[in-house]
Tab-separated table of C-alpha atoms in Angstrom:
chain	number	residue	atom	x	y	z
A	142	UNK	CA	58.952	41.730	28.625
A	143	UNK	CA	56.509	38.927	29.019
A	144	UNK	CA	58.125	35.925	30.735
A	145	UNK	CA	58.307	33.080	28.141
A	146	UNK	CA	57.183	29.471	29.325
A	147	UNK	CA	59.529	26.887	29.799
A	148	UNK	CA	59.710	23.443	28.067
A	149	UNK	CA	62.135	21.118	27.545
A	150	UNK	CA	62.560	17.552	25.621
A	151	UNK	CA	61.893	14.254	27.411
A	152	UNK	CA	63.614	11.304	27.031
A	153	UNK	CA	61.285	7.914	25.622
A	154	UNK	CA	61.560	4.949	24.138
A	155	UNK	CA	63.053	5.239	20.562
A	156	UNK	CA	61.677	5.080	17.298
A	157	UNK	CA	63.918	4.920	14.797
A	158	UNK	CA	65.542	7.188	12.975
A	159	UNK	CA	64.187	11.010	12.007
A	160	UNK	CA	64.763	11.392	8.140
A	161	UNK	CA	62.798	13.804	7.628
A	162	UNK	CA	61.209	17.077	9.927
A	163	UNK	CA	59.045	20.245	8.697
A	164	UNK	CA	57.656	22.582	10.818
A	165	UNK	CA	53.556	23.082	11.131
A	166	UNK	CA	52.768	26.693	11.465
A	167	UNK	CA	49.468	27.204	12.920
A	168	UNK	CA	47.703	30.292	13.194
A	169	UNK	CA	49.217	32.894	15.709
A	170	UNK	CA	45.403	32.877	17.035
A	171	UNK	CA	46.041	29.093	17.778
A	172	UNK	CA	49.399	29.122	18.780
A	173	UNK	CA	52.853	31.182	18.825
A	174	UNK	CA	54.813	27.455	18.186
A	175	UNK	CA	54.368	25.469	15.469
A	176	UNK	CA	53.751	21.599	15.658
A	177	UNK	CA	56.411	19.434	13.874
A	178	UNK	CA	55.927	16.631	11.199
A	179	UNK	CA	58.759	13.923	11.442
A	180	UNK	CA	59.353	11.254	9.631
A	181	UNK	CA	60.365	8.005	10.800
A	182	UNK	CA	60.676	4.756	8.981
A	183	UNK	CA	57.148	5.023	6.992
A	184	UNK	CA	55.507	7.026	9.227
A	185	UNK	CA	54.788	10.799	9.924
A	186	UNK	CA	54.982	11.581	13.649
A	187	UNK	CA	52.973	15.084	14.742
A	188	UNK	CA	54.934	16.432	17.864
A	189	UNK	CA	53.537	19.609	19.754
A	190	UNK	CA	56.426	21.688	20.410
A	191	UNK	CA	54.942	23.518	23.493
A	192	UNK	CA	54.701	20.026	25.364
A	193	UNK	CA	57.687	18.018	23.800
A	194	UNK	CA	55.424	15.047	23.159
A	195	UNK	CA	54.192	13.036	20.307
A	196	UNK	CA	50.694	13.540	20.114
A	197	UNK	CA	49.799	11.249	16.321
A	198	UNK	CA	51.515	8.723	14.184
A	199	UNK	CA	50.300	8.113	10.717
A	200	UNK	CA	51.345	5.005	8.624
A	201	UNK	CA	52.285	6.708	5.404
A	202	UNK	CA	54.151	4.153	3.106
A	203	UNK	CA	54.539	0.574	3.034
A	204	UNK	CA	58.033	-0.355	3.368
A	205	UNK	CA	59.529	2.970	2.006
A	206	UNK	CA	61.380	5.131	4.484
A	207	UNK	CA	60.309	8.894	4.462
A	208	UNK	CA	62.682	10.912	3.468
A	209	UNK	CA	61.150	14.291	3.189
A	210	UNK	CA	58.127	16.427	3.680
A	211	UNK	CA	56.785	19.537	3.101
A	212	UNK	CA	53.357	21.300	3.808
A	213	UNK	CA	51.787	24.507	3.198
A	214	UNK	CA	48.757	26.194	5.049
A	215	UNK	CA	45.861	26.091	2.986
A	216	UNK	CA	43.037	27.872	5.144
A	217	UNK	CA	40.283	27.436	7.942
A	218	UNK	CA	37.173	25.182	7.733
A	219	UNK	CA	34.572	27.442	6.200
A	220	UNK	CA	37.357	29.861	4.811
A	221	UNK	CA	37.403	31.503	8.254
A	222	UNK	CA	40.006	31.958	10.934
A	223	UNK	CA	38.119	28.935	13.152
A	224	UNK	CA	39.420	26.477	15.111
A	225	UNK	CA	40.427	23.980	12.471
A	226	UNK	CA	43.469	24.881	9.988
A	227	UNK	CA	43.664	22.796	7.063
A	228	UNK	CA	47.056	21.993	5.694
A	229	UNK	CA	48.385	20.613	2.554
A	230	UNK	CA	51.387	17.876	3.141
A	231	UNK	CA	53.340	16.277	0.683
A	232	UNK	CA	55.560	12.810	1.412
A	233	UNK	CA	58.413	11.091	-0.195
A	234	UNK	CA	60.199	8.619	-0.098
A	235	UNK	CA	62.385	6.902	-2.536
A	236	UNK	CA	60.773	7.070	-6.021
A	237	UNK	CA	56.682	7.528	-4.490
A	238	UNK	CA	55.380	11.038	-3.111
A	239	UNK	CA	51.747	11.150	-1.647
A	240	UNK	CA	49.778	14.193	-1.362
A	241	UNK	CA	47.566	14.627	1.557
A	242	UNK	CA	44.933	16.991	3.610
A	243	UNK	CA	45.672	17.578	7.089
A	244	UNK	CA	43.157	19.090	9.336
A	245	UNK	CA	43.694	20.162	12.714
A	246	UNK	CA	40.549	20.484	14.865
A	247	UNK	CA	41.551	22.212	17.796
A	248	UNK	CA	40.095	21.609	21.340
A	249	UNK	CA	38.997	24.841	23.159
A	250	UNK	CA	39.484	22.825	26.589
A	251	UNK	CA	43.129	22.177	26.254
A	252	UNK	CA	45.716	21.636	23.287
A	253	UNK	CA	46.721	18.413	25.035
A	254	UNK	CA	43.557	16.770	23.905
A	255	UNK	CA	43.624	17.405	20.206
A	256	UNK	CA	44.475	13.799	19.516
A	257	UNK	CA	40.693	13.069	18.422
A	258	UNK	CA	40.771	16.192	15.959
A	259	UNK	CA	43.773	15.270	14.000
A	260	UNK	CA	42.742	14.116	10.546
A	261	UNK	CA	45.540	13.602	7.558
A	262	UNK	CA	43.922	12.271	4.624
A	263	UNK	CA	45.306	10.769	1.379
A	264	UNK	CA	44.741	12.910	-1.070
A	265	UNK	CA	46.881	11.680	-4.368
A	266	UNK	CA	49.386	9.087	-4.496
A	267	UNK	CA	51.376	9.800	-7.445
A	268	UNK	CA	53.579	7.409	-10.119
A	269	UNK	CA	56.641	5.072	-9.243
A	270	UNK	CA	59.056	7.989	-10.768
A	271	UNK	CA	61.998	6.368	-12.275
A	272	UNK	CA	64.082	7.948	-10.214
A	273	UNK	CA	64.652	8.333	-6.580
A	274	UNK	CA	62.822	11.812	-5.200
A	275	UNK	CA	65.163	14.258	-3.973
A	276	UNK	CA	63.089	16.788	-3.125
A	277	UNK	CA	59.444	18.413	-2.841
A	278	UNK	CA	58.039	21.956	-3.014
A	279	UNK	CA	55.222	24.045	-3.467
A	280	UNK	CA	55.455	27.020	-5.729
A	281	UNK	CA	53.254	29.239	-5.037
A	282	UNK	CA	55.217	32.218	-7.071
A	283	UNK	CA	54.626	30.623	-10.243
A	284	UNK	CA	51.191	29.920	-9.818
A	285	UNK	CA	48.653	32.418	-11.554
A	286	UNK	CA	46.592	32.455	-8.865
A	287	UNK	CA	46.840	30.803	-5.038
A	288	UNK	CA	43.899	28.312	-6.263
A	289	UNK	CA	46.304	27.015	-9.235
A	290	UNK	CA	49.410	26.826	-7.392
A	291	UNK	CA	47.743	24.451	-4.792
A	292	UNK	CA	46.860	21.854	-7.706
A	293	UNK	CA	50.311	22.495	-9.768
A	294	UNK	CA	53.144	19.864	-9.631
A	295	UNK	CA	56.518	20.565	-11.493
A	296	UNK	CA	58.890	18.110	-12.256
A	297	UNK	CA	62.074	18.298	-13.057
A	298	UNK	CA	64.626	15.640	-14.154
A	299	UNK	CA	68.384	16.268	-14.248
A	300	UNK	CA	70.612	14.103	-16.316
A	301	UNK	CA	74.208	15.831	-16.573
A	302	UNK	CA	75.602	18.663	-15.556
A	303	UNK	CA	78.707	19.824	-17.406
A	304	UNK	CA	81.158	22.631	-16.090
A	305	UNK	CA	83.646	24.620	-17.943
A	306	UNK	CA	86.498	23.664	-15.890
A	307	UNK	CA	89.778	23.116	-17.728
A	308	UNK	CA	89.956	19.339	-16.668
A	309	UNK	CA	86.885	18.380	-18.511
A	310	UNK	CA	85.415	17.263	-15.330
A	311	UNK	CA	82.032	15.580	-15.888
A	312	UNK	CA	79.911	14.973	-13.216
């Protein structure tokens, strides 16, 4: 059994409050651990998980807190398995949700210095909803093909909910 590497968390100055984490799976050619997105007051932090240490912040709202995210491997630069993943990342917050690219350009020197090759990208900033956002997904089962479901958005709204209890209870 290979001997797994050791890492651990390190204590640093705070940021705020995490609302919002999602994990970044990058090719098992690139990497066996994922980075992770976390939100934090309006911005996305990108953390790699083999260091413990934040290596990008991105500004994604103005004055809205993040309160989810979710993101979705779209494919390689080129449509090959190269050093740069490209990801799809959606944002919420309140009633606003931004859709953006996020490209990872790997260094071959060290992972440590990927800082330079870390692009996110707005890619749609959708409607003030009338409603607060509760949650984001992509759904790729529903789409016809892979190509459809990354340019599909469904929304739904729920109003009221009534159970058959005996009570009448409403909510």
């Amino acid at each position: 059994m290979a001997e797994q590497s050791e890492w651990r968390l390190h204590s640093g100055k705070y940021l705020g409050e995490i609302s919002a984490l999602c994990f970044l799976h990058l090719p098992s050619h690139l990497s066996s651990l994922p980075y992770l997105l976390a939100g934090t007051g309006s911005e996305v932090l990108l953390y790699d998980i083999e260091t413990g240490k934040a290596i990008k912040s991105f500004h994604v709202f103005e004055g809205i807190r993040v309160h989810g995210i979710s993101c979705s491997f779209l494919n390689s630069i080129e449509g090959s398995l190269s050093s740069a993943p490209a990801f799809k990342v959606v944002v919420f917050g309140e009633r606003r949700v931004k859709l953006f690219n996020l490209r990872i350009e790997m260094k071959l020197r060290s992972r440590n210095q990927a800082d330079e090759g870390i692009h996110l990208t707005l890619f749609h900033s959708l409607p003030k909803f009338s409603n607060w956002v509760l949650d984001v997904c992509f759904l790729k089962d529903y789409a016809s093909s892979s190509h459809e479901g990354s340019h599909c958005l469904a929304v739904f709204q729920l109003a009221k909910f009534y159970f058959p209890l005996d009570s009448g209870y409403q909510i």
